[in-house]
Structure formats: structure tokens, C-alpha cells
């Protein structure tokens, strides 16, 4: 019996070592499994189960609490229609043609010998890829006292959703979309590189800036020249408008006078052809003197005078009253 104790003890220690080794391997496998995955739109991703596959009876994948795949069949939701594949060997889930809506938590549930195992949660983040370079705008201010320039730069991406910025100048790196930097005239050409990036893609653009007072003078001269040209053009346009208005008014006034003279001449020069020596008469005289002309006898000018004079008769000598 005494000789058998060491053998029993050795057997127990060996079993314990194997068990601990299995637990250690399982822990290492689980810990090395990537739980957070970043992909871009259009990519394909494989979500690992992160657990040993031996003895597993009921493997399932859920997205947001909804069952999307299991060992026996694939449940195709509208969001994942024809885009899911379940590996029957390691129970990993493959999602194709990723979209932004596919971001979220995916849960792997499984049973081993009718015992529920730990739920594995994989977080998938789908990002929009950067496809366009950023734009950089800058201006500089010249300092005469120390012959240096303060440069102000701003970097902008076509889409600001989930995008970070960083600047690289010589051997320095700074974050943010804006940068203020001092360079001297002795530095010569200085390259400023702006990089926009997210967790899946990045894109850069560079600008070269030279510190010089001639640059500022040229900008000032250019500004004055532009303002002078614009002002001169406006003045010329105003002069042209005034000249056109004056000419138009003169032409309109001349045309109006000519028409008035013609109208009065036509009206006042109506004459009777049968009397060569007669004077031009008015329109009313021409209408009244249709036919054979005869001298107009001056007489009373009122209507009542004409009616009373035409109806005057000589006194009747008859004893009877005359009815008119």
C-alpha cells in the first residue's frame, strides 16, 4: 500500500495538469479571439465563435437579439438576405457585402452536452471608406520685426462623419483640422501635410508654403488691382447707361414734336379747291361748305337768335287767329 501511494499521487497530479492545460488552452484561445472588428462598406467579414467546437450540439448566431443562423438552417432576415454563411466546422459566421446598417453586436450561443456555454459577443463596426482627398486652405501674415510668417491652415474632408485629422510638418505631428504654425524666411519651402483617417482608410494632401514679404506685397497689389478694375468697370457702365438714356430721351422728344406739327398742319391746311383765292378754313368750315361755296352771312351766333329770326312773320290783317 505504501508503495502504491506515490503512483496514485502521480496519477492525480497528471490528471490535474491535463485539466488545467485544457482550461489554459481554452482561455488562451478565447482571449486571443478578436472581439471588436472594424470593416468598411462592401467588405466581407468572418465572425469567430471564440470557443472550442468539440462536443457542441446547438450553435446559434443572433444579431440584436434576433436569431439569424443556426446549425440546421439559415434564417435569412431582410437585412442579411443571401449574405450569411455558417461554417459547420468552427461555427464562424461570414457576412458578405457589408453595409453601415450591419454594425452592431453579434452573439454566439452554444450548448455542450446539453449545458449552456458562455455567450460570445462580437462587436462589428462598419465604416464609410474615404474616397476623396481633403482640401487645404491657408493664409500667412508677414512679421517685419523678425522676418517670419504666421501660417493659418484649415483642412476639410468631403464627409466629416467618423473622420479624424492630423497635420505633419517636418518631424512634428499635430491633431485637429486647423493648424497655426510659425516659419521664418530662412526656412524656405515648408510642406504641410493634412491626413484624414478613420479605422479602415486614410488619405492625405500636402501644401507648400514659403515665408516672404513679397508674397504679402503681391497679394496687396493684386487686391488693389482687382478693386481698381472692378471700380473702373462699374464707372464705365454707369456712363454708358447715362448716355443711352439721354439719347433715348432726345429721340423721343424730337419724334413727339414732329408728330404734333404734322397733325396741326394737316388740320389747318384744309381749303376749298373751287376758290383759288380763298383762305384756308377750319375743319368745321370745310364740313359746312360742302357743295357750291357761298359767302357766309354774318348773323347772330347763338342758337336762340337763329331760331327767333327765322320764325318772324309779318303781322296778319285777318280777323282770324292764325295757327302755326
PDB file of C-alpha atoms in Angstrom:
ATOM      1  CA  UNK A   1       0.000   0.000   0.000  1.00  0.00           C
ATOM      2  CA  UNK A   2       2.800   2.319   0.874  1.00  0.00           C
ATOM      3  CA  UNK A   3       4.367   1.717  -2.498  1.00  0.00           C
ATOM      4  CA  UNK A   4       1.082   2.468  -4.254  1.00  0.00           C
ATOM      5  CA  UNK A   5       0.612   5.923  -2.778  1.00  0.00           C
ATOM      6  CA  UNK A   6       3.189   7.608  -4.956  1.00  0.00           C
ATOM      7  CA  UNK A   7       1.568   6.084  -8.050  1.00  0.00           C
ATOM      8  CA  UNK A   8      -1.884   7.324  -7.070  1.00  0.00           C
ATOM      9  CA  UNK A   9      -0.493  10.724  -6.277  1.00  0.00           C
ATOM     10  CA  UNK A  10       1.281  10.856  -9.622  1.00  0.00           C
ATOM     11  CA  UNK A  11      -1.926   9.901 -11.430  1.00  0.00           C
ATOM     12  CA  UNK A  12      -3.905  12.609  -9.657  1.00  0.00           C
ATOM     13  CA  UNK A  13      -1.272  15.208 -10.445  1.00  0.00           C
ATOM     14  CA  UNK A  14      -1.206  14.138 -14.085  1.00  0.00           C
ATOM     15  CA  UNK A  15      -4.986  14.423 -14.413  1.00  0.00           C
ATOM     16  CA  UNK A  16      -4.945  17.796 -12.751  1.00  0.00           C
ATOM     17  CA  UNK A  17      -2.232  19.012 -15.112  1.00  0.00           C
ATOM     18  CA  UNK A  18      -4.183  17.865 -18.172  1.00  0.00           C
ATOM     19  CA  UNK A  19      -7.328  19.590 -16.901  1.00  0.00           C
ATOM     20  CA  UNK A  20      -5.501  22.796 -16.146  1.00  0.00           C
ATOM     21  CA  UNK A  21      -3.762  22.645 -19.514  1.00  0.00           C
ATOM     22  CA  UNK A  22      -7.114  22.291 -21.261  1.00  0.00           C
ATOM     23  CA  UNK A  23      -8.556  25.215 -19.342  1.00  0.00           C
ATOM     24  CA  UNK A  24      -5.437  27.252 -20.090  1.00  0.00           C
ATOM     25  CA  UNK A  25      -5.635  26.463 -23.815  1.00  0.00           C
ATOM     26  CA  UNK A  26      -9.328  27.366 -23.854  1.00  0.00           C
ATOM     27  CA  UNK A  27      -8.633  30.619 -22.046  1.00  0.00           C
ATOM     28  CA  UNK A  28      -5.785  31.472 -24.424  1.00  0.00           C
ATOM     29  CA  UNK A  29      -7.984  30.700 -27.448  1.00  0.00           C
ATOM     30  CA  UNK A  30     -10.808  32.794 -26.051  1.00  0.00           C
ATOM     31  CA  UNK A  31      -8.548  35.685 -25.106  1.00  0.00           C
ATOM     32  CA  UNK A  32      -6.805  35.734 -28.479  1.00  0.00           C
ATOM     33  CA  UNK A  33     -10.133  35.908 -30.272  1.00  0.00           C
ATOM     34  CA  UNK A  34     -10.863  39.333 -31.727  1.00  0.00           C
ATOM     35  CA  UNK A  35     -13.999  40.682 -30.084  1.00  0.00           C
ATOM     36  CA  UNK A  36     -14.111  44.061 -31.872  1.00  0.00           C
ATOM     37  CA  UNK A  37     -13.801  44.119 -35.653  1.00  0.00           C
ATOM     38  CA  UNK A  38     -13.648  47.158 -37.942  1.00  0.00           C
ATOM     39  CA  UNK A  39     -14.519  46.867 -41.615  1.00  0.00           C
ATOM     40  CA  UNK A  40     -15.501  49.208 -44.435  1.00  0.00           C
ATOM     41  CA  UNK A  41     -18.595  49.203 -46.597  1.00  0.00           C
ATOM     42  CA  UNK A  42     -18.539  46.411 -49.182  1.00  0.00           C
ATOM     43  CA  UNK A  43     -16.082  44.196 -47.307  1.00  0.00           C
ATOM     44  CA  UNK A  44     -16.602  40.600 -46.167  1.00  0.00           C
ATOM     45  CA  UNK A  45     -16.096  39.687 -42.530  1.00  0.00           C
ATOM     46  CA  UNK A  46     -15.792  36.369 -40.682  1.00  0.00           C
ATOM     47  CA  UNK A  47     -17.064  36.464 -37.100  1.00  0.00           C
ATOM     48  CA  UNK A  48     -15.277  33.819 -34.966  1.00  0.00           C
ATOM     49  CA  UNK A  49     -17.072  31.726 -32.357  1.00  0.00           C
ATOM     50  CA  UNK A  50     -14.068  32.077 -29.986  1.00  0.00           C
ATOM     51  CA  UNK A  51     -14.885  28.753 -28.246  1.00  0.00           C
ATOM     52  CA  UNK A  52     -13.823  25.118 -28.793  1.00  0.00           C
ATOM     53  CA  UNK A  53     -16.067  23.302 -31.226  1.00  0.00           C
ATOM     54  CA  UNK A  54     -15.755  19.781 -29.807  1.00  0.00           C
ATOM     55  CA  UNK A  55     -18.958  18.476 -28.297  1.00  0.00           C
ATOM     56  CA  UNK A  56     -21.056  21.440 -29.385  1.00  0.00           C
ATOM     57  CA  UNK A  57     -24.660  20.452 -30.082  1.00  0.00           C
ATOM     58  CA  UNK A  58     -26.579  23.700 -30.562  1.00  0.00           C
ATOM     59  CA  UNK A  59     -24.624  26.542 -32.201  1.00  0.00           C
ATOM     60  CA  UNK A  60     -26.576  29.731 -32.865  1.00  0.00           C
ATOM     61  CA  UNK A  61     -25.849  33.285 -34.003  1.00  0.00           C
ATOM     62  CA  UNK A  62     -28.021  36.238 -33.059  1.00  0.00           C
ATOM     63  CA  UNK A  63     -27.940  39.875 -34.127  1.00  0.00           C
ATOM     64  CA  UNK A  64     -29.630  42.354 -31.824  1.00  0.00           C
ATOM     65  CA  UNK A  65     -31.479  39.508 -30.099  1.00  0.00           C
ATOM     66  CA  UNK A  66     -32.811  38.084 -33.395  1.00  0.00           C
ATOM     67  CA  UNK A  67     -31.779  34.595 -34.490  1.00  0.00           C
ATOM     68  CA  UNK A  68     -30.057  34.816 -37.875  1.00  0.00           C
ATOM     69  CA  UNK A  69     -28.274  31.430 -38.219  1.00  0.00           C
ATOM     70  CA  UNK A  70     -28.012  28.012 -36.556  1.00  0.00           C
ATOM     71  CA  UNK A  71     -26.558  24.560 -37.287  1.00  0.00           C
ATOM     72  CA  UNK A  72     -29.567  23.178 -39.129  1.00  0.00           C
ATOM     73  CA  UNK A  73     -30.692  26.144 -41.197  1.00  0.00           C
ATOM     74  CA  UNK A  74     -30.055  29.770 -42.015  1.00  0.00           C
ATOM     75  CA  UNK A  75     -32.731  32.274 -41.085  1.00  0.00           C
ATOM     76  CA  UNK A  76     -32.442  34.998 -43.698  1.00  0.00           C
ATOM     77  CA  UNK A  77     -33.706  38.293 -42.426  1.00  0.00           C
ATOM     78  CA  UNK A  78     -34.297  41.029 -44.994  1.00  0.00           C
ATOM     79  CA  UNK A  79     -31.183  42.802 -43.815  1.00  0.00           C
ATOM     80  CA  UNK A  80     -28.936  39.739 -44.342  1.00  0.00           C
ATOM     81  CA  UNK A  81     -30.722  38.050 -47.227  1.00  0.00           C
ATOM     82  CA  UNK A  82     -28.293  35.884 -49.221  1.00  0.00           C
ATOM     83  CA  UNK A  83     -25.313  37.365 -47.342  1.00  0.00           C
ATOM     84  CA  UNK A  84     -24.776  34.873 -44.485  1.00  0.00           C
ATOM     85  CA  UNK A  85     -22.710  31.685 -44.312  1.00  0.00           C
ATOM     86  CA  UNK A  86     -22.287  29.474 -41.231  1.00  0.00           C
ATOM     87  CA  UNK A  87     -19.169  27.321 -41.087  1.00  0.00           C
ATOM     88  CA  UNK A  88     -20.203  23.863 -39.821  1.00  0.00           C
ATOM     89  CA  UNK A  89     -16.648  23.056 -38.664  1.00  0.00           C
ATOM     90  CA  UNK A  90     -15.709  26.012 -36.462  1.00  0.00           C
ATOM     91  CA  UNK A  91     -19.167  27.693 -36.318  1.00  0.00           C
ATOM     92  CA  UNK A  92     -17.852  31.044 -37.539  1.00  0.00           C
ATOM     93  CA  UNK A  93     -20.320  33.327 -39.290  1.00  0.00           C
ATOM     94  CA  UNK A  94     -19.416  35.073 -42.557  1.00  0.00           C
ATOM     95  CA  UNK A  95     -21.253  38.245 -43.584  1.00  0.00           C
ATOM     96  CA  UNK A  96     -20.783  39.473 -47.168  1.00  0.00           C
ATOM     97  CA  UNK A  97     -21.184  42.893 -48.782  1.00  0.00           C
ATOM     98  CA  UNK A  98     -21.237  44.808 -45.539  1.00  0.00           C
ATOM     99  CA  UNK A  99     -23.356  47.934 -45.147  1.00  0.00           C
ATOM    100  CA  UNK A 100     -23.407  50.609 -42.481  1.00  0.00           C
ATOM    101  CA  UNK A 101     -26.555  49.026 -41.021  1.00  0.00           C
ATOM    102  CA  UNK A 102     -24.630  45.809 -40.303  1.00  0.00           C
ATOM    103  CA  UNK A 103     -22.774  47.495 -37.454  1.00  0.00           C
ATOM    104  CA  UNK A 104     -23.671  46.120 -34.037  1.00  0.00           C
ATOM    105  CA  UNK A 105     -23.230  43.208 -31.642  1.00  0.00           C
ATOM    106  CA  UNK A 106     -23.345  39.597 -32.860  1.00  0.00           C
ATOM    107  CA  UNK A 107     -23.865  36.887 -30.205  1.00  0.00           C
ATOM    108  CA  UNK A 108     -22.720  33.262 -30.462  1.00  0.00           C
ATOM    109  CA  UNK A 109     -24.721  30.875 -28.260  1.00  0.00           C
ATOM    110  CA  UNK A 110     -23.907  27.192 -27.921  1.00  0.00           C
ATOM    111  CA  UNK A 111     -24.525  24.103 -25.818  1.00  0.00           C
ATOM    112  CA  UNK A 112     -22.093  21.328 -24.937  1.00  0.00           C
ATOM    113  CA  UNK A 113     -23.577  18.076 -23.640  1.00  0.00           C
ATOM    114  CA  UNK A 114     -26.893  19.872 -23.054  1.00  0.00           C
ATOM    115  CA  UNK A 115     -25.104  22.511 -20.998  1.00  0.00           C
ATOM    116  CA  UNK A 116     -25.289  26.155 -21.965  1.00  0.00           C
ATOM    117  CA  UNK A 117     -21.870  27.683 -22.573  1.00  0.00           C
ATOM    118  CA  UNK A 118     -20.733  31.243 -22.170  1.00  0.00           C
ATOM    119  CA  UNK A 119     -22.186  33.627 -24.740  1.00  0.00           C
ATOM    120  CA  UNK A 120     -19.573  35.184 -27.015  1.00  0.00           C
ATOM    121  CA  UNK A 121     -20.275  38.725 -28.207  1.00  0.00           C
ATOM    122  CA  UNK A 122     -18.516  40.120 -31.274  1.00  0.00           C
ATOM    123  CA  UNK A 123     -18.818  43.838 -31.976  1.00  0.00           C
ATOM    124  CA  UNK A 124     -18.714  44.735 -35.668  1.00  0.00           C
ATOM    125  CA  UNK A 125     -18.160  48.332 -36.769  1.00  0.00           C
ATOM    126  CA  UNK A 126     -18.680  49.118 -40.467  1.00  0.00           C
ATOM    127  CA  UNK A 127     -17.216  52.418 -41.677  1.00  0.00           C
ATOM    128  CA  UNK A 128     -17.658  54.523 -44.768  1.00  0.00           C
ATOM    129  CA  UNK A 129     -14.424  54.441 -46.797  1.00  0.00           C
ATOM    130  CA  UNK A 130     -12.596  57.673 -47.591  1.00  0.00           C
ATOM    131  CA  UNK A 131     -12.595  58.115 -51.357  1.00  0.00           C
ATOM    132  CA  UNK A 132     -11.733  61.811 -51.838  1.00  0.00           C
ATOM    133  CA  UNK A 133      -8.715  63.836 -50.815  1.00  0.00           C
ATOM    134  CA  UNK A 134      -9.253  66.635 -48.305  1.00  0.00           C
ATOM    135  CA  UNK A 135      -8.928  70.292 -49.278  1.00  0.00           C
ATOM    136  CA  UNK A 136      -6.486  72.678 -47.594  1.00  0.00           C
ATOM    137  CA  UNK A 137      -6.902  76.458 -47.384  1.00  0.00           C
ATOM    138  CA  UNK A 138      -4.278  78.708 -45.859  1.00  0.00           C
ATOM    139  CA  UNK A 139      -3.085  82.290 -45.473  1.00  0.00           C
ATOM    140  CA  UNK A 140       0.002  83.825 -43.905  1.00  0.00           C
ATOM    141  CA  UNK A 141       0.900  87.028 -42.099  1.00  0.00           C
ATOM    142  CA  UNK A 142       4.339  88.591 -42.525  1.00  0.00           C
ATOM    143  CA  UNK A 143       6.131  89.937 -39.438  1.00  0.00           C
ATOM    144  CA  UNK A 144       8.763  92.535 -40.328  1.00  0.00           C
ATOM    145  CA  UNK A 145      10.304  92.627 -36.848  1.00  0.00           C
ATOM    146  CA  UNK A 146      11.725  89.089 -37.019  1.00  0.00           C
ATOM    147  CA  UNK A 147      11.178  88.288 -40.710  1.00  0.00           C
ATOM    148  CA  UNK A 148       8.807  85.414 -40.014  1.00  0.00           C
ATOM    149  CA  UNK A 149       5.324  84.369 -41.051  1.00  0.00           C
ATOM    150  CA  UNK A 150       2.391  83.022 -39.090  1.00  0.00           C
ATOM    151  CA  UNK A 151       0.618  80.470 -41.266  1.00  0.00           C
ATOM    152  CA  UNK A 152      -3.036  79.574 -40.680  1.00  0.00           C
ATOM    153  CA  UNK A 153      -4.206  76.329 -42.312  1.00  0.00           C
ATOM    154  CA  UNK A 154      -7.561  74.561 -42.391  1.00  0.00           C
ATOM    155  CA  UNK A 155      -8.205  71.040 -43.665  1.00  0.00           C
ATOM    156  CA  UNK A 156     -11.651  69.821 -44.705  1.00  0.00           C
ATOM    157  CA  UNK A 157     -12.874  66.372 -45.704  1.00  0.00           C
ATOM    158  CA  UNK A 158     -15.667  65.743 -48.191  1.00  0.00           C
ATOM    159  CA  UNK A 159     -17.549  63.922 -45.419  1.00  0.00           C
ATOM    160  CA  UNK A 160     -16.925  64.631 -41.736  1.00  0.00           C
ATOM    161  CA  UNK A 161     -18.691  61.514 -40.455  1.00  0.00           C
ATOM    162  CA  UNK A 162     -16.245  59.497 -38.350  1.00  0.00           C
ATOM    163  CA  UNK A 163     -13.161  61.252 -39.745  1.00  0.00           C
ATOM    164  CA  UNK A 164     -10.146  62.412 -37.720  1.00  0.00           C
ATOM    165  CA  UNK A 165      -7.460  64.940 -38.780  1.00  0.00           C
ATOM    166  CA  UNK A 166      -3.735  65.192 -38.253  1.00  0.00           C
ATOM    167  CA  UNK A 167      -1.007  67.526 -39.538  1.00  0.00           C
ATOM    168  CA  UNK A 168       2.570  66.639 -40.328  1.00  0.00           C
ATOM    169  CA  UNK A 169       5.185  69.438 -40.522  1.00  0.00           C
ATOM    170  CA  UNK A 170       8.808  68.384 -40.828  1.00  0.00           C
ATOM    171  CA  UNK A 171       9.151  65.856 -37.995  1.00  0.00           C
ATOM    172  CA  UNK A 172       6.189  67.123 -35.969  1.00  0.00           C
ATOM    173  CA  UNK A 173       2.642  65.759 -35.846  1.00  0.00           C
ATOM    174  CA  UNK A 174      -0.375  67.624 -34.569  1.00  0.00           C
ATOM    175  CA  UNK A 175      -4.047  66.691 -34.445  1.00  0.00           C
ATOM    176  CA  UNK A 176      -7.099  68.698 -35.434  1.00  0.00           C
ATOM    177  CA  UNK A 177      -8.492  70.168 -38.638  1.00  0.00           C
ATOM    178  CA  UNK A 178      -6.847  73.612 -38.051  1.00  0.00           C
ATOM    179  CA  UNK A 179      -3.207  74.466 -37.625  1.00  0.00           C
ATOM    180  CA  UNK A 180      -1.301  77.653 -36.752  1.00  0.00           C
ATOM    181  CA  UNK A 181       2.415  77.477 -37.423  1.00  0.00           C
ATOM    182  CA  UNK A 182       5.310  79.965 -37.489  1.00  0.00           C
ATOM    183  CA  UNK A 183       8.001  79.736 -40.168  1.00  0.00           C
ATOM    184  CA  UNK A 184      10.868  82.080 -40.990  1.00  0.00           C
ATOM    185  CA  UNK A 185      12.161  83.425 -44.268  1.00  0.00           C
ATOM    186  CA  UNK A 186      15.288  81.259 -43.875  1.00  0.00           C
ATOM    187  CA  UNK A 187      13.196  78.056 -43.736  1.00  0.00           C
ATOM    188  CA  UNK A 188      12.464  78.187 -47.450  1.00  0.00           C
ATOM    189  CA  UNK A 189       9.696  75.941 -48.734  1.00  0.00           C
ATOM    190  CA  UNK A 190       7.781  74.239 -45.921  1.00  0.00           C
ATOM    191  CA  UNK A 191       5.469  71.304 -46.592  1.00  0.00           C
ATOM    192  CA  UNK A 192       2.277  70.956 -44.576  1.00  0.00           C
ATOM    193  CA  UNK A 193       0.558  67.564 -44.913  1.00  0.00           C
ATOM    194  CA  UNK A 194      -3.031  67.019 -43.776  1.00  0.00           C
ATOM    195  CA  UNK A 195      -4.226  63.437 -43.308  1.00  0.00           C
ATOM    196  CA  UNK A 196      -7.836  62.425 -42.788  1.00  0.00           C
ATOM    197  CA  UNK A 197      -8.421  58.933 -41.494  1.00  0.00           C
ATOM    198  CA  UNK A 198     -10.801  56.552 -39.842  1.00  0.00           C
ATOM    199  CA  UNK A 199     -10.285  52.999 -38.598  1.00  0.00           C
ATOM    200  CA  UNK A 200     -10.247  51.494 -42.094  1.00  0.00           C
ATOM    201  CA  UNK A 201      -8.894  54.073 -44.567  1.00  0.00           C
ATOM    202  CA  UNK A 202      -6.901  57.295 -44.764  1.00  0.00           C
ATOM    203  CA  UNK A 203      -5.997  59.926 -47.376  1.00  0.00           C
ATOM    204  CA  UNK A 204      -3.539  62.853 -47.389  1.00  0.00           C
ATOM    205  CA  UNK A 205      -2.831  66.102 -49.232  1.00  0.00           C
ATOM    206  CA  UNK A 206       0.150  68.499 -48.960  1.00  0.00           C
ATOM    207  CA  UNK A 207       0.643  72.238 -49.383  1.00  0.00           C
ATOM    208  CA  UNK A 208       3.976  74.052 -49.759  1.00  0.00           C
ATOM    209  CA  UNK A 209       4.275  77.466 -48.107  1.00  0.00           C
ATOM    210  CA  UNK A 210       7.143  79.941 -48.407  1.00  0.00           C
ATOM    211  CA  UNK A 211       7.585  82.796 -45.966  1.00  0.00           C
ATOM    212  CA  UNK A 212       8.304  86.024 -47.851  1.00  0.00           C
ATOM    213  CA  UNK A 213       7.218  89.641 -47.633  1.00  0.00           C
ATOM    214  CA  UNK A 214       6.963  89.697 -51.442  1.00  0.00           C
ATOM    215  CA  UNK A 215       4.089  87.284 -51.199  1.00  0.00           C
ATOM    216  CA  UNK A 216       2.181  89.663 -48.969  1.00  0.00           C
ATOM    217  CA  UNK A 217       3.037  92.648 -51.196  1.00  0.00           C
ATOM    218  CA  UNK A 218       1.912  90.741 -54.256  1.00  0.00           C
ATOM    219  CA  UNK A 219      -1.371  89.872 -52.594  1.00  0.00           C
ATOM    220  CA  UNK A 220      -1.888  93.504 -51.592  1.00  0.00           C
ATOM    221  CA  UNK A 221      -1.064  94.739 -55.092  1.00  0.00           C
ATOM    222  CA  UNK A 222      -3.342  92.121 -56.604  1.00  0.00           C
ATOM    223  CA  UNK A 223      -6.173  93.144 -54.316  1.00  0.00           C
ATOM    224  CA  UNK A 224      -5.752  96.825 -55.235  1.00  0.00           C
ATOM    225  CA  UNK A 225      -5.579  95.942 -58.947  1.00  0.00           C
ATOM    226  CA  UNK A 226      -8.747  93.893 -58.762  1.00  0.00           C
ATOM    227  CA  UNK A 227     -10.591  96.627 -56.898  1.00  0.00           C
ATOM    228  CA  UNK A 228      -9.415  99.214 -59.446  1.00  0.00           C
ATOM    229  CA  UNK A 229     -10.566  97.124 -62.387  1.00  0.00           C
ATOM    230  CA  UNK A 230     -13.937  96.445 -60.790  1.00  0.00           C
ATOM    231  CA  UNK A 231     -14.409 100.135 -59.911  1.00  0.00           C
ATOM    232  CA  UNK A 232     -13.420 101.275 -63.407  1.00  0.00           C
ATOM    233  CA  UNK A 233     -15.782  98.789 -64.986  1.00  0.00           C
ATOM    234  CA  UNK A 234     -18.665  99.992 -62.835  1.00  0.00           C
ATOM    235  CA  UNK A 235     -17.923 103.635 -63.753  1.00  0.00           C
ATOM    236  CA  UNK A 236     -17.897 102.826 -67.478  1.00  0.00           C
ATOM    237  CA  UNK A 237     -21.209 101.007 -67.154  1.00  0.00           C
ATOM    238  CA  UNK A 238     -22.781 103.995 -65.395  1.00  0.00           C
ATOM    239  CA  UNK A 239     -21.558 106.379 -68.139  1.00  0.00           C
ATOM    240  CA  UNK A 240     -22.928 104.113 -70.870  1.00  0.00           C
ATOM    241  CA  UNK A 241     -26.309 103.915 -69.170  1.00  0.00           C
ATOM    242  CA  UNK A 242     -26.490 107.714 -68.815  1.00  0.00           C
ATOM    243  CA  UNK A 243     -25.570 108.294 -72.488  1.00  0.00           C
ATOM    244  CA  UNK A 244     -28.151 105.778 -73.684  1.00  0.00           C
ATOM    245  CA  UNK A 245     -30.856 107.362 -71.529  1.00  0.00           C
ATOM    246  CA  UNK A 246     -30.049 110.888 -72.784  1.00  0.00           C
ATOM    247  CA  UNK A 247     -30.058 109.798 -76.451  1.00  0.00           C
ATOM    248  CA  UNK A 248     -33.326 107.970 -75.993  1.00  0.00           C
ATOM    249  CA  UNK A 249     -34.972 110.975 -74.357  1.00  0.00           C
ATOM    250  CA  UNK A 250     -33.795 113.290 -77.159  1.00  0.00           C
ATOM    251  CA  UNK A 251     -35.081 110.966 -79.867  1.00  0.00           C
ATOM    252  CA  UNK A 252     -38.404 110.638 -78.136  1.00  0.00           C
ATOM    253  CA  UNK A 253     -38.756 114.417 -77.745  1.00  0.00           C
ATOM    254  CA  UNK A 254     -37.868 115.069 -81.424  1.00  0.00           C
ATOM    255  CA  UNK A 255     -40.357 112.480 -82.613  1.00  0.00           C
ATOM    256  CA  UNK A 256     -43.073 113.936 -80.428  1.00  0.00           C
ATOM    257  CA  UNK A 257     -42.547 117.488 -81.835  1.00  0.00           C
ATOM    258  CA  UNK A 258     -42.616 116.279 -85.454  1.00  0.00           C
ATOM    259  CA  UNK A 259     -45.852 114.419 -84.933  1.00  0.00           C
ATOM    260  CA  UNK A 260     -47.515 117.405 -83.297  1.00  0.00           C
ATOM    261  CA  UNK A 261     -46.504 119.728 -86.190  1.00  0.00           C
ATOM    262  CA  UNK A 262     -47.807 117.296 -88.777  1.00  0.00           C
ATOM    263  CA  UNK A 263     -51.168 116.911 -87.046  1.00  0.00           C
ATOM    264  CA  UNK A 264     -51.773 120.628 -86.749  1.00  0.00           C
ATOM    265  CA  UNK A 265     -50.614 121.246 -90.323  1.00  0.00           C
ATOM    266  CA  UNK A 266     -52.979 118.641 -91.724  1.00  0.00           C
ATOM    267  CA  UNK A 267     -55.907 120.048 -89.825  1.00  0.00           C
ATOM    268  CA  UNK A 268     -55.253 123.705 -90.517  1.00  0.00           C
ATOM    269  CA  UNK A 269     -54.445 123.442 -94.232  1.00  0.00           C
ATOM    270  CA  UNK A 270     -57.891 122.264 -95.400  1.00  0.00           C
ATOM    271  CA  UNK A 271     -59.032 124.562 -98.240  1.00  0.00           C
ATOM    272  CA  UNK A 272     -61.733 124.678-100.934  1.00  0.00           C
ATOM    273  CA  UNK A 273     -60.334 123.855-104.391  1.00  0.00           C
ATOM    274  CA  UNK A 274     -63.082 125.807-106.237  1.00  0.00           C
ATOM    275  CA  UNK A 275     -61.888 129.068-104.782  1.00  0.00           C
ATOM    276  CA  UNK A 276     -58.245 129.561-105.587  1.00  0.00           C
ATOM    277  CA  UNK A 277     -58.144 132.814-103.702  1.00  0.00           C
ATOM    278  CA  UNK A 278     -59.968 131.561-100.642  1.00  0.00           C
ATOM    279  CA  UNK A 279     -58.114 131.310 -97.387  1.00  0.00           C
ATOM    280  CA  UNK A 280     -57.583 128.075 -95.576  1.00  0.00           C
ATOM    281  CA  UNK A 281     -60.522 127.332 -93.400  1.00  0.00           C
ATOM    282  CA  UNK A 282     -61.052 125.140 -90.371  1.00  0.00           C
ATOM    283  CA  UNK A 283     -62.403 121.635 -90.400  1.00  0.00           C
ATOM    284  CA  UNK A 284     -65.788 122.937 -89.368  1.00  0.00           C
ATOM    285  CA  UNK A 285     -65.887 125.373 -92.275  1.00  0.00           C
ATOM    286  CA  UNK A 286     -64.977 122.605 -94.726  1.00  0.00           C
ATOM    287  CA  UNK A 287     -67.801 120.362 -93.476  1.00  0.00           C
ATOM    288  CA  UNK A 288     -70.386 123.188 -93.554  1.00  0.00           C
ATOM    289  CA  UNK A 289     -69.369 124.356 -97.049  1.00  0.00           C
ATOM    290  CA  UNK A 290     -69.788 121.062 -98.903  1.00  0.00           C
ATOM    291  CA  UNK A 291     -71.087 121.645-102.457  1.00  0.00           C
ATOM    292  CA  UNK A 292     -71.177 125.079-104.050  1.00  0.00           C
ATOM    293  CA  UNK A 293     -69.428 127.613-101.916  1.00  0.00           C
ATOM    294  CA  UNK A 294     -71.312 130.735-100.917  1.00  0.00           C
ATOM    295  CA  UNK A 295     -70.401 133.609 -98.707  1.00  0.00           C
ATOM    296  CA  UNK A 296     -71.238 133.260 -95.106  1.00  0.00           C
ATOM    297  CA  UNK A 297     -73.590 135.981 -93.930  1.00  0.00           C
ATOM    298  CA  UNK A 298     -72.707 137.196 -90.532  1.00  0.00           C
ATOM    299  CA  UNK A 299     -75.558 136.906 -88.140  1.00  0.00           C
ATOM    300  CA  UNK A 300     -76.435 136.082 -84.619  1.00  0.00           C
ATOM    301  CA  UNK A 301     -74.153 133.424 -83.217  1.00  0.00           C
ATOM    302  CA  UNK A 302     -76.472 131.884 -80.613  1.00  0.00           C
ATOM    303  CA  UNK A 303     -78.994 129.170 -81.365  1.00  0.00           C
ATOM    304  CA  UNK A 304     -81.833 131.195 -79.991  1.00  0.00           C
ATOM    305  CA  UNK A 305     -81.039 134.178 -82.219  1.00  0.00           C
ATOM    306  CA  UNK A 306     -81.169 131.988 -85.330  1.00  0.00           C
ATOM    307  CA  UNK A 307     -84.493 130.368 -84.401  1.00  0.00           C
ATOM    308  CA  UNK A 308     -86.212 133.662 -83.491  1.00  0.00           C
ATOM    309  CA  UNK A 309     -85.099 135.460 -86.659  1.00  0.00           C
ATOM    310  CA  UNK A 310     -86.163 132.662 -88.962  1.00  0.00           C
ATOM    311  CA  UNK A 311     -89.660 132.475 -87.481  1.00  0.00           C
ATOM    312  CA  UNK A 312     -90.528 136.203 -87.605  1.00  0.00           C
ATOM    313  CA  UNK A 313     -93.585 136.878 -89.824  1.00  0.00           C
ATOM    314  CA  UNK A 314     -95.404 139.944 -90.916  1.00  0.00           C
ATOM    315  CA  UNK A 315     -98.452 140.993 -88.956  1.00  0.00           C
ATOM    316  CA  UNK A 316    -101.682 139.427 -90.197  1.00  0.00           C
ATOM    317  CA  UNK A 317    -104.621 141.606 -91.170  1.00  0.00           C
ATOM    318  CA  UNK A 318    -107.149 138.720 -90.922  1.00  0.00           C
ATOM    319  CA  UNK A 319    -109.683 138.786 -88.113  1.00  0.00           C
ATOM    320  CA  UNK A 320    -108.988 135.101 -87.506  1.00  0.00           C
ATOM    321  CA  UNK A 321    -106.039 133.898 -85.418  1.00  0.00           C
ATOM    322  CA  UNK A 322    -103.528 132.059 -87.415  1.00  0.00           C
ATOM    323  CA  UNK A 323    -102.432 128.737 -86.025  1.00  0.00           C
ATOM    324  CA  UNK A 324     -98.817 127.835 -86.634  1.00  0.00           C
TER     325      UNK A 324
END
